[in-house]
mmCIF file of N, CA and C in Angstrom:
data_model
loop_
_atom_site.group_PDB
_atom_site.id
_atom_site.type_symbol
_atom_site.label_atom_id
_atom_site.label_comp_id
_atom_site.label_asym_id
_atom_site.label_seq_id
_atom_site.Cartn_x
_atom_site.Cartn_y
_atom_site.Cartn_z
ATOM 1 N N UNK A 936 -8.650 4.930 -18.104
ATOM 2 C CA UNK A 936 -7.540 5.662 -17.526
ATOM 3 C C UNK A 936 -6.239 5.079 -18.066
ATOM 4 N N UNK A 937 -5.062 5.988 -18.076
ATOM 5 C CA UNK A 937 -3.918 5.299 -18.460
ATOM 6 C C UNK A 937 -3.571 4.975 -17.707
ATOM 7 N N UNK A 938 -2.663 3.584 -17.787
ATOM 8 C CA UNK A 938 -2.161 2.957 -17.035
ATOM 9 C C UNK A 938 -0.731 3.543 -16.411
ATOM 10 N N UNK A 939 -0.266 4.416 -17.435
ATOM 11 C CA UNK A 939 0.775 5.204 -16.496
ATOM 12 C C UNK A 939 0.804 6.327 -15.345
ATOM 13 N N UNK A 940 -0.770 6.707 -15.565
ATOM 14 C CA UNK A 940 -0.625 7.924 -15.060
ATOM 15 C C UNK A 940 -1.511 7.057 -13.741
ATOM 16 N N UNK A 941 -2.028 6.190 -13.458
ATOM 17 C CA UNK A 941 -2.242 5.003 -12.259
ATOM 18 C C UNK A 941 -0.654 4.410 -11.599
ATOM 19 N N UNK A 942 0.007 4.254 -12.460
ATOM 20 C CA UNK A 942 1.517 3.849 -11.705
ATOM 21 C C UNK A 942 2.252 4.943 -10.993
ATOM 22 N N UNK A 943 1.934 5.965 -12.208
ATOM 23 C CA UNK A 943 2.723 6.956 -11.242
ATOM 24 C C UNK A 943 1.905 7.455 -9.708
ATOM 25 N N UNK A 944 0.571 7.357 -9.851
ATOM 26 C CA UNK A 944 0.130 7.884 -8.501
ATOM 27 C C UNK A 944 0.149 6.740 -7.239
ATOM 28 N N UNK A 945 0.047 5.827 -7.797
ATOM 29 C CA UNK A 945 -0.039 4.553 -6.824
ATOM 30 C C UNK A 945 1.453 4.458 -6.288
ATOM 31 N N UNK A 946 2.375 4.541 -7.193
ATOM 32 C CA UNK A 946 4.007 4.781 -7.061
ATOM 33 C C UNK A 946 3.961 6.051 -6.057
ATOM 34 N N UNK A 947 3.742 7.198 -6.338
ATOM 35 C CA UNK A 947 4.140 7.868 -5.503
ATOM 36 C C UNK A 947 3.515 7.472 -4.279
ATOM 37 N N UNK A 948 2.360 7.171 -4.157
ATOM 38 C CA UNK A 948 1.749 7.262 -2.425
ATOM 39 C C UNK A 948 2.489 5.848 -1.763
ATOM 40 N N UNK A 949 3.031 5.202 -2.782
ATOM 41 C CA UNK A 949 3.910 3.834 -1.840
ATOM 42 C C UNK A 949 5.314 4.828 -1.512
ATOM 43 N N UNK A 950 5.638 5.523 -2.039
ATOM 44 C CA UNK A 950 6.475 6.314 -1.828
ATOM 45 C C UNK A 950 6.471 7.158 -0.274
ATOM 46 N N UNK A 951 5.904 8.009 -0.467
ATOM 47 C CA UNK A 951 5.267 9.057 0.659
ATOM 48 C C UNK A 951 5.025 7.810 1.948
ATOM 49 N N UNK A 952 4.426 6.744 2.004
ATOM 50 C CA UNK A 952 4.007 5.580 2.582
ATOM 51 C C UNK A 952 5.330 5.091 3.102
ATOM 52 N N UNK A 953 6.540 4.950 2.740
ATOM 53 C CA UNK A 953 7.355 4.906 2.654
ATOM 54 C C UNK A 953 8.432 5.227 3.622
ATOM 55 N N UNK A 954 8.526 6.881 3.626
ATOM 56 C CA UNK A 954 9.016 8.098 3.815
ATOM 57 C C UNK A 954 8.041 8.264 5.598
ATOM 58 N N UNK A 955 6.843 7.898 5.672
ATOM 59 C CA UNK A 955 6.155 8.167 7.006
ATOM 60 C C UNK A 955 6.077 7.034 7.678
ATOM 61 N N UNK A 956 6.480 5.765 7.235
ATOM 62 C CA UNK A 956 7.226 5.114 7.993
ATOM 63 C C UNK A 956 8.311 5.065 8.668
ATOM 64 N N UNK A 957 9.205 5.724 8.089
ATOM 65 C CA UNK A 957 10.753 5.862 8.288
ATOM 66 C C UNK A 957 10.894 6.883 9.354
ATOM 67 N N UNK A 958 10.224 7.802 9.493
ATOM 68 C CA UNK A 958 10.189 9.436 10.207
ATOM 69 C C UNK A 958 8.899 9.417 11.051
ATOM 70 N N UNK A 959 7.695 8.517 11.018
ATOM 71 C CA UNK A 959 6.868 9.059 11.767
ATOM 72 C C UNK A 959 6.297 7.567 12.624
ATOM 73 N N UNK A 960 7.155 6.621 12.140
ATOM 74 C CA UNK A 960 6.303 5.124 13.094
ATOM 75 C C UNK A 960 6.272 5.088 14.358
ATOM 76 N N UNK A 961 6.917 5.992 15.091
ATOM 77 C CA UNK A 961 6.814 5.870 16.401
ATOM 78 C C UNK A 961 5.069 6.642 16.949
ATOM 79 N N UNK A 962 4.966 7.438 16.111
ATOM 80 C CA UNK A 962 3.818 8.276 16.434
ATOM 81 C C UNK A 962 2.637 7.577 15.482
ATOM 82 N N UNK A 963 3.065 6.648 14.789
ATOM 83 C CA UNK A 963 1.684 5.738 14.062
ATOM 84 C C UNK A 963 1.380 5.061 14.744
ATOM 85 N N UNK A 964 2.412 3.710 15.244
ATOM 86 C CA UNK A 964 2.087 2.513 16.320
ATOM 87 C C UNK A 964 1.675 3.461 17.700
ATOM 88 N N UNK A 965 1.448 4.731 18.031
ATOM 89 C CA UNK A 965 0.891 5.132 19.418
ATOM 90 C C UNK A 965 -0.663 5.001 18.648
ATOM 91 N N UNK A 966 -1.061 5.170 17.902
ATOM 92 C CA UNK A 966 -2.510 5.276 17.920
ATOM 93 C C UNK A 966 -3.131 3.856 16.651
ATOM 94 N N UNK A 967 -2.097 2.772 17.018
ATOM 95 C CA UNK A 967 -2.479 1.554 16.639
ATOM 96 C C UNK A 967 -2.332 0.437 17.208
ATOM 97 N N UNK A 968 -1.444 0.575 18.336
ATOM 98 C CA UNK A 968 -0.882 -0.942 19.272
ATOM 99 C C UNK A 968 -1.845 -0.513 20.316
ATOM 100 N N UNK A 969 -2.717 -1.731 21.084
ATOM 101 C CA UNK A 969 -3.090 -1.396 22.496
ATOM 102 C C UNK A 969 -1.864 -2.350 23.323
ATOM 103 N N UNK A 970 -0.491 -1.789 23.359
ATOM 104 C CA UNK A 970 0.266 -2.612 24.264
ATOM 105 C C UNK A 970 1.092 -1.628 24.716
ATOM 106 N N UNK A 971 2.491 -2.283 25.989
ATOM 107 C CA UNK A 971 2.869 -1.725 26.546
ATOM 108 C C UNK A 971 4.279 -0.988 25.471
ATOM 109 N N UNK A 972 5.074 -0.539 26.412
ATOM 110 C CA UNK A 972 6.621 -0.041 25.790
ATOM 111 C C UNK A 972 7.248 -0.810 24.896
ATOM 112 N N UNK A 973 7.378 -1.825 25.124
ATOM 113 C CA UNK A 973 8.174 -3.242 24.440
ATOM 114 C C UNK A 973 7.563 -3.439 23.061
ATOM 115 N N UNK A 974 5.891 -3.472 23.305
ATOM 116 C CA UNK A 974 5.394 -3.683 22.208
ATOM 117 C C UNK A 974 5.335 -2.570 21.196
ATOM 118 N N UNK A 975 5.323 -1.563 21.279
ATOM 119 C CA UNK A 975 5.573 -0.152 20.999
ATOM 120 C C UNK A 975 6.524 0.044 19.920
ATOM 121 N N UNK A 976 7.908 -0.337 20.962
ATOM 122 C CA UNK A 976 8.815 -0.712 20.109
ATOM 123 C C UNK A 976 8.857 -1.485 19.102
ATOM 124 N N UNK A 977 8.508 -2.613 19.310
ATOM 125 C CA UNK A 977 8.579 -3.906 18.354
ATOM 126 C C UNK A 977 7.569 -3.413 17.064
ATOM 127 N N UNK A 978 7.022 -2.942 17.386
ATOM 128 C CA UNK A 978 5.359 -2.659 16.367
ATOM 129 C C UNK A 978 6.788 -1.183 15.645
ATOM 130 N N UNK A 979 7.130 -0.480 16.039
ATOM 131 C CA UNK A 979 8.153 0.878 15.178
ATOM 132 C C UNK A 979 8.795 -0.146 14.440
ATOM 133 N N UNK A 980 9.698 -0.706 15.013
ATOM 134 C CA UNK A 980 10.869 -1.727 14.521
ATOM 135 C C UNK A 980 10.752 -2.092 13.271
ATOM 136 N N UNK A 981 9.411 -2.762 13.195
ATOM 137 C CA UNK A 981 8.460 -3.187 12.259
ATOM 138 C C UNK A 981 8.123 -2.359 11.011
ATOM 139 N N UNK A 982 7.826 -1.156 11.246
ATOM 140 C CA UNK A 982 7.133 -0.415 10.380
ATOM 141 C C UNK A 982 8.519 0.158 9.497
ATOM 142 N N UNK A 983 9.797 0.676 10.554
ATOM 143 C CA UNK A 983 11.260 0.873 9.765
ATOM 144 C C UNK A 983 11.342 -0.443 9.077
ATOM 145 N N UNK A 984 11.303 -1.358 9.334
ATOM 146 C CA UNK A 984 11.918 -2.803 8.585
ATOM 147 C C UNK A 984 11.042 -2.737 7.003
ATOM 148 N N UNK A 985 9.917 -2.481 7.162
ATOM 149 C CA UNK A 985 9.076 -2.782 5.972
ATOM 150 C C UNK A 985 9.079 -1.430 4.961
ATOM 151 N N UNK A 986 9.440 -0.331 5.787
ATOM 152 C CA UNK A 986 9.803 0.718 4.800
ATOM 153 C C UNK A 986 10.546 0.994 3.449
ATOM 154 N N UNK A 987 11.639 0.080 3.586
ATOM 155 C CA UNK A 987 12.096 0.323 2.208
ATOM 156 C C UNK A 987 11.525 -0.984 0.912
ATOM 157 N N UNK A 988 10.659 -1.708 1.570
ATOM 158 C CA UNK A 988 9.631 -2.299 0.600
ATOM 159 C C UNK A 988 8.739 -1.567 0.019
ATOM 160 N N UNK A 989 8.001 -0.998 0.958
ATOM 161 C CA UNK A 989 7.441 0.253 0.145
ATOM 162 C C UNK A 989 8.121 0.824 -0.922
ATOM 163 N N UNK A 990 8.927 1.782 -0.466
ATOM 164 C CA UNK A 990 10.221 2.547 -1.558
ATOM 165 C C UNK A 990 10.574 1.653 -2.116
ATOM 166 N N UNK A 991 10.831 0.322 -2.670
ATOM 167 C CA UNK A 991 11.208 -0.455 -3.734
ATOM 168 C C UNK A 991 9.713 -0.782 -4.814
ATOM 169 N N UNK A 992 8.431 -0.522 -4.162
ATOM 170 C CA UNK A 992 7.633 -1.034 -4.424
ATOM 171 C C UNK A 992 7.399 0.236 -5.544
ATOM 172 N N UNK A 993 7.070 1.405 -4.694
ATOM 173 C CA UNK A 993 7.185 2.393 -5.347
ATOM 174 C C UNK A 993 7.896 2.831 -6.531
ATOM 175 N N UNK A 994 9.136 2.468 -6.524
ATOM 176 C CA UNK A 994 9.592 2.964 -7.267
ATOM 177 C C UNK A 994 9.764 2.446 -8.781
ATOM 178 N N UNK A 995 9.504 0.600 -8.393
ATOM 179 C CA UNK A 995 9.195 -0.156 -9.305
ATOM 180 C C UNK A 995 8.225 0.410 -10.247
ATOM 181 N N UNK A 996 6.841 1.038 -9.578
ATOM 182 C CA UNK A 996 5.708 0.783 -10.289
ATOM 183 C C UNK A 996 5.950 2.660 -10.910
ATOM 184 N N UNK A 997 6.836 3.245 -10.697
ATOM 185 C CA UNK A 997 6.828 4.757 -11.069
ATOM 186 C C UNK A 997 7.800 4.653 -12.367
ATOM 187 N N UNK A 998 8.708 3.478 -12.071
ATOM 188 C CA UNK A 998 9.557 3.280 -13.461
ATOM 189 C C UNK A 998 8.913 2.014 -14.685
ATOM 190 N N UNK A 999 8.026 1.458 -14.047
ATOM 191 C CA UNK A 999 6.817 0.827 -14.671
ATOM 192 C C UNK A 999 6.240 1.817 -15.973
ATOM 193 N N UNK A 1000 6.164 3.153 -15.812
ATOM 194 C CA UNK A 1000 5.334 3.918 -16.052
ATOM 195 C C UNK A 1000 6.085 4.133 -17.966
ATOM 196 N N UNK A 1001 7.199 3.351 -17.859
ATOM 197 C CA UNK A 1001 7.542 3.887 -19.499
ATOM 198 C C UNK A 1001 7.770 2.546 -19.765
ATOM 199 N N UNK A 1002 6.905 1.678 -18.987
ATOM 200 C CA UNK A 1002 6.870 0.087 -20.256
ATOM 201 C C UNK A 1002 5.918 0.200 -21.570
ATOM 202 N N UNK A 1003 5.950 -0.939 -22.301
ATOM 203 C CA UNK A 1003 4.535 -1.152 -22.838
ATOM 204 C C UNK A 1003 3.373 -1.331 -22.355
ATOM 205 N N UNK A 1004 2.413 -1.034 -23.226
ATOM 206 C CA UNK A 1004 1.000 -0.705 -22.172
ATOM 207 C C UNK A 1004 0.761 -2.195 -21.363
ATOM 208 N N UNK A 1005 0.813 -3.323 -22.401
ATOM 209 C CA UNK A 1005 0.727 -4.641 -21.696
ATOM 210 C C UNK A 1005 1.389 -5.101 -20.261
ATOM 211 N N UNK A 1006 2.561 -4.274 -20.199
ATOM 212 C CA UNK A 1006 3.665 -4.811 -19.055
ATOM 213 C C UNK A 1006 3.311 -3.613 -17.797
ATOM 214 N N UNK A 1007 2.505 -2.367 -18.574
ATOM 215 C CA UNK A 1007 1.834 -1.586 -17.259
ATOM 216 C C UNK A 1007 0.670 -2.750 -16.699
ATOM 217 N N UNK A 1008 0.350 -2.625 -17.613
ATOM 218 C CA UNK A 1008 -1.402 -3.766 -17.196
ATOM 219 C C UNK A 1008 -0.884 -4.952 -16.371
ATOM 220 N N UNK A 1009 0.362 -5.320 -16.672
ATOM 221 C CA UNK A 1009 1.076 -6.717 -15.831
ATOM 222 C C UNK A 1009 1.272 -6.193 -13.946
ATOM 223 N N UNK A 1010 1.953 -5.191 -14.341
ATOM 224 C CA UNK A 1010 2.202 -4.277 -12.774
ATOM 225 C C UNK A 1010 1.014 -4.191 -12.152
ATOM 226 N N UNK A 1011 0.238 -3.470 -12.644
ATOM 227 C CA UNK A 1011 -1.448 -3.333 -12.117
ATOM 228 C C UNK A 1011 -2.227 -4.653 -11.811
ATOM 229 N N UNK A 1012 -2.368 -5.849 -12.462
ATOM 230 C CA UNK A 1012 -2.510 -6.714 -12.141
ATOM 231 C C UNK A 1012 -1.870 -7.433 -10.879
ATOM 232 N N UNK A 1013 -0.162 -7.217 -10.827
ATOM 233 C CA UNK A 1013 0.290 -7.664 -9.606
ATOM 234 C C UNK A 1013 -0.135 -7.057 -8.482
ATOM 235 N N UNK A 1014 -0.353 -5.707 -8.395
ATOM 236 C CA UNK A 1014 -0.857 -4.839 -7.275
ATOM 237 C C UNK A 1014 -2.276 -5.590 -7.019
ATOM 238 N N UNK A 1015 -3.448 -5.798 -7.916
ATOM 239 C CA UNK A 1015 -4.464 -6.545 -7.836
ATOM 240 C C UNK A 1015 -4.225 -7.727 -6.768
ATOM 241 N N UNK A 1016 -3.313 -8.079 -7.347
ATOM 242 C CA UNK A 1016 -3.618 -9.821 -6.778
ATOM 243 C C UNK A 1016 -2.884 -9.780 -5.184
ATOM 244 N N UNK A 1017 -1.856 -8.467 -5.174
ATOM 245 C CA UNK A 1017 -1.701 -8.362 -3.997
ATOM 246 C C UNK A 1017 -2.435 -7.586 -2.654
ATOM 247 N N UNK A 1018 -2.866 -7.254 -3.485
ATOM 248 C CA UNK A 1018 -4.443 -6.072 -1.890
ATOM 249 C C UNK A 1018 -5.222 -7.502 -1.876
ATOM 250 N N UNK A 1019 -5.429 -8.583 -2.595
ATOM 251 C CA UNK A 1019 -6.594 -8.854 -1.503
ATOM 252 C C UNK A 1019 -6.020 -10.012 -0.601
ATOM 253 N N UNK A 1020 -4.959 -10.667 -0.534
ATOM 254 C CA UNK A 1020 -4.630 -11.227 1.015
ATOM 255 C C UNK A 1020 -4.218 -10.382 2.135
ATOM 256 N N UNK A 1021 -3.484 -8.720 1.297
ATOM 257 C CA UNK A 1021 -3.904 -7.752 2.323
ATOM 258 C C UNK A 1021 -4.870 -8.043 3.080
ATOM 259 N N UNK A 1022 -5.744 -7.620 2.579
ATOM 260 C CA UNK A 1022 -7.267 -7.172 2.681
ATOM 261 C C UNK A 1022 -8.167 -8.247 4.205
ATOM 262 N N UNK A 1023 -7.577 -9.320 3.692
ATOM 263 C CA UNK A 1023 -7.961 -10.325 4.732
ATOM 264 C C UNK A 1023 -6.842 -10.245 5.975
ATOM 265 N N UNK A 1024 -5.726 -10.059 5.558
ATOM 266 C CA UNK A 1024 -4.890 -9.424 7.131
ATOM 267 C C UNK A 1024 -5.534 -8.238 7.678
ATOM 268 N N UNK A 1025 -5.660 -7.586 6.889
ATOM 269 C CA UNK A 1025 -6.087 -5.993 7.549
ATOM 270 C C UNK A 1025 -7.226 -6.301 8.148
ATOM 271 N N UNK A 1026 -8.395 -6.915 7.542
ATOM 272 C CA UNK A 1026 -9.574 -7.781 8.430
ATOM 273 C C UNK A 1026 -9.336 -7.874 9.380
ATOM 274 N N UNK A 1027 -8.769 -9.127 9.221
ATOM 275 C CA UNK A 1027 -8.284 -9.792 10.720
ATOM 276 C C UNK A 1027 -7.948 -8.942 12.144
ATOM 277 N N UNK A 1028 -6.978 -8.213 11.442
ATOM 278 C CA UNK A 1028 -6.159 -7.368 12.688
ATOM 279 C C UNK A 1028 -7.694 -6.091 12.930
ATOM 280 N N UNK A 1029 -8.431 -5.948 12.761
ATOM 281 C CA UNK A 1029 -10.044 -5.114 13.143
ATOM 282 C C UNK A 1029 -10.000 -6.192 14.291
ATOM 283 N N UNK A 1030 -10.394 -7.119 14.328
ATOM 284 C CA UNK A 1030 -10.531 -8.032 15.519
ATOM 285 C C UNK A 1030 -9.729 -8.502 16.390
ATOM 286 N N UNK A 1031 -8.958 -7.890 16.106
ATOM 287 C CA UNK A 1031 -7.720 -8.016 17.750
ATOM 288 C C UNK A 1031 -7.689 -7.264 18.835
ATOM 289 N N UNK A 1032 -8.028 -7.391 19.769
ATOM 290 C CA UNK A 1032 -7.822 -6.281 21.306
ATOM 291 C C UNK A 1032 -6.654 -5.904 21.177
ATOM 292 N N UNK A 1033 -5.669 -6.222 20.510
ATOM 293 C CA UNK A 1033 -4.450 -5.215 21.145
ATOM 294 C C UNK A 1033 -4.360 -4.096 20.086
ATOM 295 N N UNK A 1034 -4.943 -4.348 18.466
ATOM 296 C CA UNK A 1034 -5.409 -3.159 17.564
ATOM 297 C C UNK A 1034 -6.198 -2.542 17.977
ATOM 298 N N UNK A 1035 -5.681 -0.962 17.369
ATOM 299 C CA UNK A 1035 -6.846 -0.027 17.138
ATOM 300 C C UNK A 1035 -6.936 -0.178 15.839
ATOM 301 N N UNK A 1036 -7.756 -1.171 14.911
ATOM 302 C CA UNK A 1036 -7.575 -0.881 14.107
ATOM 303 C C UNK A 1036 -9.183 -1.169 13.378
ATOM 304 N N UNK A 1037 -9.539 -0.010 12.169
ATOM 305 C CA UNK A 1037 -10.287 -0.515 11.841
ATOM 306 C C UNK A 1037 -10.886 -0.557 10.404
ATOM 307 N N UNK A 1038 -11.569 -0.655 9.935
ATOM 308 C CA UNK A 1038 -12.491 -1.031 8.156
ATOM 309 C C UNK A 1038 -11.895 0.546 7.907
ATOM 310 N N UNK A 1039 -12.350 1.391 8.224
ATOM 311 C CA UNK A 1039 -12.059 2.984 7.991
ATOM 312 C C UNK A 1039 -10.567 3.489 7.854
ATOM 313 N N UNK A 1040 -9.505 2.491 8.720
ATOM 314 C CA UNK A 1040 -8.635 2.711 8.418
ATOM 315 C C UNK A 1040 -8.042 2.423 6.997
ATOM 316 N N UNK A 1041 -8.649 0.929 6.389
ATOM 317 C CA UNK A 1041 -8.361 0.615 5.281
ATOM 318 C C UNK A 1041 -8.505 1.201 3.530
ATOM 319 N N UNK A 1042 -9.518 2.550 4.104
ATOM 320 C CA UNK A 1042 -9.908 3.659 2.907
ATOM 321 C C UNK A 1042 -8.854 3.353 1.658
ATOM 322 N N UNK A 1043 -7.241 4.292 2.625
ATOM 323 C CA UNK A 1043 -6.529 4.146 1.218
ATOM 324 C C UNK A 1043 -6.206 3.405 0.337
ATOM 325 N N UNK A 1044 -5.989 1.690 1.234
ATOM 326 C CA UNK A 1044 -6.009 1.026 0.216
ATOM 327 C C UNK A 1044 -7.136 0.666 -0.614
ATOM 328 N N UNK A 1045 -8.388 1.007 -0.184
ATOM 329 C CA UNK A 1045 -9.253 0.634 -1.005
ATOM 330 C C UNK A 1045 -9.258 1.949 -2.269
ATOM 331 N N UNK A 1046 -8.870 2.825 -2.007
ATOM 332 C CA UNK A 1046 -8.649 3.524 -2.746
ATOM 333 C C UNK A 1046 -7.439 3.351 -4.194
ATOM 334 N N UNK A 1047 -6.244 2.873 -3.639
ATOM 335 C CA UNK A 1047 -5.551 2.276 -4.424
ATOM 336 C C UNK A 1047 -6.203 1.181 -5.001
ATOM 337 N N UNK A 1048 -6.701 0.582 -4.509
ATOM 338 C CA UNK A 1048 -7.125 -1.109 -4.848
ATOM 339 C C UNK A 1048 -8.242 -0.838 -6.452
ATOM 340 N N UNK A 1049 -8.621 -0.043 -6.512
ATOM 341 C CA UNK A 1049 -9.922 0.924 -7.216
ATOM 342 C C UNK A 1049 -9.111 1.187 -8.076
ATOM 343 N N UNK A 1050 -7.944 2.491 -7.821
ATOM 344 C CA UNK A 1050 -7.314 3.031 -8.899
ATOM 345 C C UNK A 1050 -6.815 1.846 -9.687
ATOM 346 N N UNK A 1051 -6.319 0.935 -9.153
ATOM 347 C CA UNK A 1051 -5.560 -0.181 -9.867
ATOM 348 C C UNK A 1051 -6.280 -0.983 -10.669
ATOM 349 N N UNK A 1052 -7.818 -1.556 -10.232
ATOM 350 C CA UNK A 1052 -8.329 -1.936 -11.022
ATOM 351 C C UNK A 1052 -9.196 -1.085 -11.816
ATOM 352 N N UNK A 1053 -9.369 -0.125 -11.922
ATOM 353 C CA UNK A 1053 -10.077 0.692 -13.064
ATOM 354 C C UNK A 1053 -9.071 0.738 -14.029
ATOM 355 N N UNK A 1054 -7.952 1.071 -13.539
ATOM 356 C CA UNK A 1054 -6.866 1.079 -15.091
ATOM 357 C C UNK A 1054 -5.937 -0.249 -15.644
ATOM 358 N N UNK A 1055 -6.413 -1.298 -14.580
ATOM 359 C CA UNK A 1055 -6.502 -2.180 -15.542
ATOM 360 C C UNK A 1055 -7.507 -2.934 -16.345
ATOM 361 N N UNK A 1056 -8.576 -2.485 -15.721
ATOM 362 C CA UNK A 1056 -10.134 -3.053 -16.775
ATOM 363 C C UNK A 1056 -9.894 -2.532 -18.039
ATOM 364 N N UNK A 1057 -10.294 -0.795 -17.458
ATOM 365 C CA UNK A 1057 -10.134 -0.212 -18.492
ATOM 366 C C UNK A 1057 -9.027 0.976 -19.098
ATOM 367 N N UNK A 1058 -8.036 0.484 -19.710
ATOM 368 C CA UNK A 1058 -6.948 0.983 -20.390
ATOM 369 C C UNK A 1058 -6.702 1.725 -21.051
ATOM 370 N N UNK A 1059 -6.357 2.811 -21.150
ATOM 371 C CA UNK A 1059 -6.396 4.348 -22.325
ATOM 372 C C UNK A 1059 -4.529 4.106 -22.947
ATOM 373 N N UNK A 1060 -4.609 4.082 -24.105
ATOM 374 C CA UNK A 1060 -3.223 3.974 -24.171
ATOM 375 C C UNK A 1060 -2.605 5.584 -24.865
#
């Protein structure tokens, strides 16, 4: 696969990811916090605060998309090395009573996590 046409899709869904943080966290943390009002809040608060990481993240890896093939493969690699201490938070939080959270929720990133390393194994230039 090319490595650009992996940046641009991984770029956009950090994007969109982004964008439904900003407009919809109040109605995400209802069907992910088991806590009261306060926590509710704090858990939205949260999801606005980290939003425009996303959108920086995104947009990085969408303007990624007209490097050299090596410096795509560099981006893809960083995404690599970053899903898997994800991966062990997102774990973790499966085993918390106050999450709803669970392995099934983690699809997309495993989905990203896939796209990222297939096009950086294997590289179409």
């Amino acid at each position: 696969m090319k490595p650009k046409i992996a940046l641009l899709i991984i770029g956009s869904l950090m994007i969109l990811q982004s964008i439904g943080f900003l407009f919809f966290a109040d109605s995400l943390i209802e069907g992910v916090l088991n806590v009261g009002e306060e926590g509710m809040k704090v858990g939205e608060l949260m999801h606005n605060a980290i939003a425009p990481a996303f959108l920086m993240i995104g947009l990085m890896l969408i303007f990624a998309k007209d490097f050299e093939i090596e410096s795509q493969r560099k981006m893809l690699l960083a995404m690599i090395i970053g899903y898997i201490p994800l991966f062990i938070v997102l774990y973790n939080f499966s085993s918390l009573e106050i999450m709803n959270f669970h392995i099934a929720t983690m699809i997309p990133d495993f989905l990203i996590f896939t796209l990222a390393l297939f096009a950086y194994l294997k590289p179409k230039s």
